[in-house]
Tab-separated table of C-alpha atoms in Angstrom:
chain	number	residue	atom	x	y	z
G	1	MET	CA	-58.634	-0.810	39.447
G	2	SER	CA	-54.917	-1.514	39.611
G	3	ASP	CA	-52.077	-0.435	41.887
G	4	VAL	CA	-51.069	2.179	39.317
G	5	PRO	CA	-51.839	5.735	40.526
G	6	GLY	CA	-54.130	8.203	38.780
G	7	LEU	CA	-56.392	7.652	35.794
G	8	ASP	CA	-54.453	4.585	34.646
G	9	GLY	CA	-55.273	2.940	37.959
G	10	LEU	CA	-58.965	3.765	37.592
G	11	LEU	CA	-58.927	2.278	34.101
G	12	GLY	CA	-57.216	-0.895	35.347
G	13	VAL	CA	-54.013	-0.406	33.365
G	14	GLU	CA	-51.098	-2.689	34.217
G	15	HIS	CA	-47.549	-1.870	33.093
G	16	LEU	CA	-45.849	-4.810	31.381
G	17	GLU	CA	-42.713	-3.129	29.987
G	18	LEU	CA	-41.241	0.245	30.904
G	19	THR	CA	-38.103	1.411	29.106
G	20	PRO	CA	-37.034	4.680	27.482
G	21	ASP	CA	-37.604	3.045	24.074
G	22	LYS	CA	-40.840	1.124	24.608
G	23	VAL	CA	-43.764	1.087	26.999
G	24	VAL	CA	-46.287	-1.760	26.972
G	25	VAL	CA	-49.482	-1.701	29.042
G	26	GLN	CA	-52.521	-3.925	29.226
G	27	TYR	CA	-56.062	-3.713	30.584
G	28	THR	CA	-59.303	-5.635	30.279
G	29	LEU	CA	-62.353	-3.798	28.978
G	30	GLY	CA	-65.164	-3.650	31.494
G	31	GLU	CA	-68.460	-1.836	31.917
G	32	GLN	CA	-66.553	1.198	33.275
G	33	HIS	CA	-64.889	1.637	29.842
G	34	LEU	CA	-68.147	1.966	27.878
G	35	GLN	CA	-69.938	4.997	26.512
G	36	PRO	CA	-73.732	5.286	27.004
G	37	PHE	CA	-74.487	3.141	23.939
G	38	GLY	CA	-72.594	0.120	25.255
G	39	ILE	CA	-69.401	0.255	23.180
G	40	PRO	CA	-65.886	1.123	24.401
G	41	HIS	CA	-65.426	4.869	24.826
G	42	GLY	CA	-62.802	6.286	22.470
G	43	GLY	CA	-61.602	8.529	25.273
G	44	VAL	CA	-60.274	5.463	27.066
G	45	TYR	CA	-57.936	4.748	24.157
G	46	CYS	CA	-56.918	8.436	23.961
G	47	ALA	CA	-56.187	8.587	27.691
G	48	VAL	CA	-54.169	5.368	27.700
G	49	HIS	CA	-52.266	6.518	24.599
G	50	GLU	CA	-51.278	9.782	26.237
G	51	SER	CA	-50.270	8.279	29.567
G	52	THR	CA	-48.324	5.458	27.902
G	53	ALA	CA	-46.380	7.856	25.662
G	54	SER	CA	-45.860	10.268	28.573
G	55	THR	CA	-44.513	7.474	30.746
G	56	GLY	CA	-41.959	6.511	28.094
G	57	GLY	CA	-41.082	10.132	27.474
G	58	GLN	CA	-40.528	10.826	31.168
G	59	ILE	CA	-38.414	7.712	31.628
G	60	TRP	CA	-36.259	8.852	28.694
G	61	LEU	CA	-36.010	12.477	29.902
G	62	GLY	CA	-35.309	11.419	33.489
G	63	GLU	CA	-34.521	14.207	35.935
G	64	LYS	CA	-33.808	16.770	33.174
G	65	GLY	CA	-37.394	18.045	33.255
G	66	VAL	CA	-41.072	17.225	33.173
G	67	VAL	CA	-42.928	15.816	30.172
G	68	VAL	CA	-46.415	17.070	29.275
G	69	GLY	CA	-48.700	16.138	26.395
G	70	THR	CA	-49.313	18.844	23.801
G	71	ASN	CA	-51.191	16.869	21.145
G	72	ASN	CA	-52.934	13.507	20.994
G	73	SER	CA	-54.190	12.180	17.675
G	74	THR	CA	-55.943	8.821	17.996
G	75	ASP	CA	-57.709	6.924	15.226
G	76	PHE	CA	-60.244	4.240	16.108
G	77	ILE	CA	-59.868	1.280	13.774
G	78	ARG	CA	-62.155	-1.491	15.037
G	79	GLN	CA	-64.419	-2.150	17.964
G	80	ALA	CA	-63.424	-4.274	20.945
G	81	LYS	CA	-65.861	-5.683	23.488
G	82	VAL	CA	-66.246	-6.114	27.223
G	83	GLY	CA	-63.908	-8.852	28.423
G	84	ASP	CA	-61.261	-8.207	25.748
G	85	THR	CA	-57.708	-7.770	26.976
G	86	ILE	CA	-56.309	-4.678	25.305
G	87	THR	CA	-52.573	-4.077	24.791
G	88	THR	CA	-51.096	-0.644	24.100
G	89	VAL	CA	-47.507	-0.142	22.913
G	90	ALA	CA	-45.771	3.250	22.696
G	91	THR	CA	-42.462	3.757	20.846
G	92	PRO	CA	-40.594	6.984	20.090
G	93	ILE	CA	-40.556	8.491	16.618
G	94	HIS	CA	-38.504	11.552	17.598
G	95	ARG	CA	-36.927	12.733	20.845
G	96	GLY	CA	-35.357	16.147	20.948
G	97	ARG	CA	-34.300	18.834	23.365
G	98	THR	CA	-37.738	20.481	23.640
G	99	GLN	CA	-40.212	17.925	22.343
G	100	GLN	CA	-40.892	14.266	21.636
G	101	LEU	CA	-43.211	12.409	19.257
G	102	TRP	CA	-44.429	8.904	20.089
G	103	ARG	CA	-46.275	6.307	17.989
G	104	VAL	CA	-48.938	4.402	19.924
G	105	GLU	CA	-50.744	1.243	18.827
G	106	THR	CA	-53.555	-0.544	20.645
G	107	THR	CA	-54.489	-4.119	19.779
G	108	GLY	CA	-57.190	-6.535	20.882
G	109	PRO	CA	-56.728	-10.129	22.044
G	110	ASP	CA	-56.440	-11.303	18.425
G	111	GLY	CA	-53.515	-8.924	17.797
G	112	LYS	CA	-55.558	-6.800	15.386
G	113	LEU	CA	-55.298	-3.028	15.574
G	114	VAL	CA	-58.100	-1.399	17.595
G	115	ALA	CA	-56.672	2.150	17.705
G	116	GLN	CA	-53.500	3.894	16.623
G	117	GLY	CA	-52.097	7.358	16.900
G	118	GLN	CA	-49.364	9.757	17.844
G	119	VAL	CA	-48.729	11.769	20.979
G	120	ARG	CA	-46.559	14.896	20.968
G	121	LEU	CA	-44.874	15.782	24.250
G	122	ALA	CA	-43.135	18.933	25.442
G	123	ASN	CA	-40.020	18.616	27.595
G	124	LEU	CA	-40.414	21.352	30.205
G	125	ASP	CA	-37.443	22.705	32.118
G	126	LEU	CA	-39.021	22.083	35.521
G	127	PRO	CA	-37.919	19.986	38.484
G	128	VAL	CA	-39.476	16.542	38.621
G	129	PRO	CA	-41.626	16.306	41.771
G	130	PRO	CA	-39.892	13.963	44.264
G	131	GLU	CA	-42.975	11.733	44.642
G	132	ALA	CA	-43.241	11.308	40.857
G	133	LEU	CA	-39.533	10.546	40.591
G	134	ALA	CA	-39.825	7.883	43.302
G	135	ARG	CA	-42.844	6.352	41.543
G	136	TYR	CA	-41.041	6.178	38.174
G	137	ARG	CA	-37.949	4.668	39.757
G	138	ALA	CA	-40.065	2.014	41.485
G	139	MET	CA	-42.000	1.248	38.286
G	140	THR	CA	-38.869	0.834	36.152
G	141	GLN	CA	-37.148	-1.435	38.692
G	142	GLU	CA	-39.995	-3.946	39.049
């Protein structure tokens, strides 16, 4: 586990770069990331893709609203193994008034693509919860 709240914390995700134009996270695959047959669970990559894109989208949107995922399309390219350090990078393809589209790429320790995809986000006209706003401010100032 990491100091990051929520599912990312349970997965051991560490934030390396947090900007409106790029989010980079990293985690090391462990037994907790495996499906019953002993290989990394694809849902881990999907979850990290969505949270990484959502983090970038929220940083970009700021206090203008709340970002929520509306679609997550993740392709699994090659298998990683327990002990591998995995890096996920999210960059925007499109950012508009009501929605955003982010490209997400996950690589293994050799730099080869493990998974790739896109995450579509909706920009909702809702107030950002104060605790979430404080967390994002703290994360982007580290």
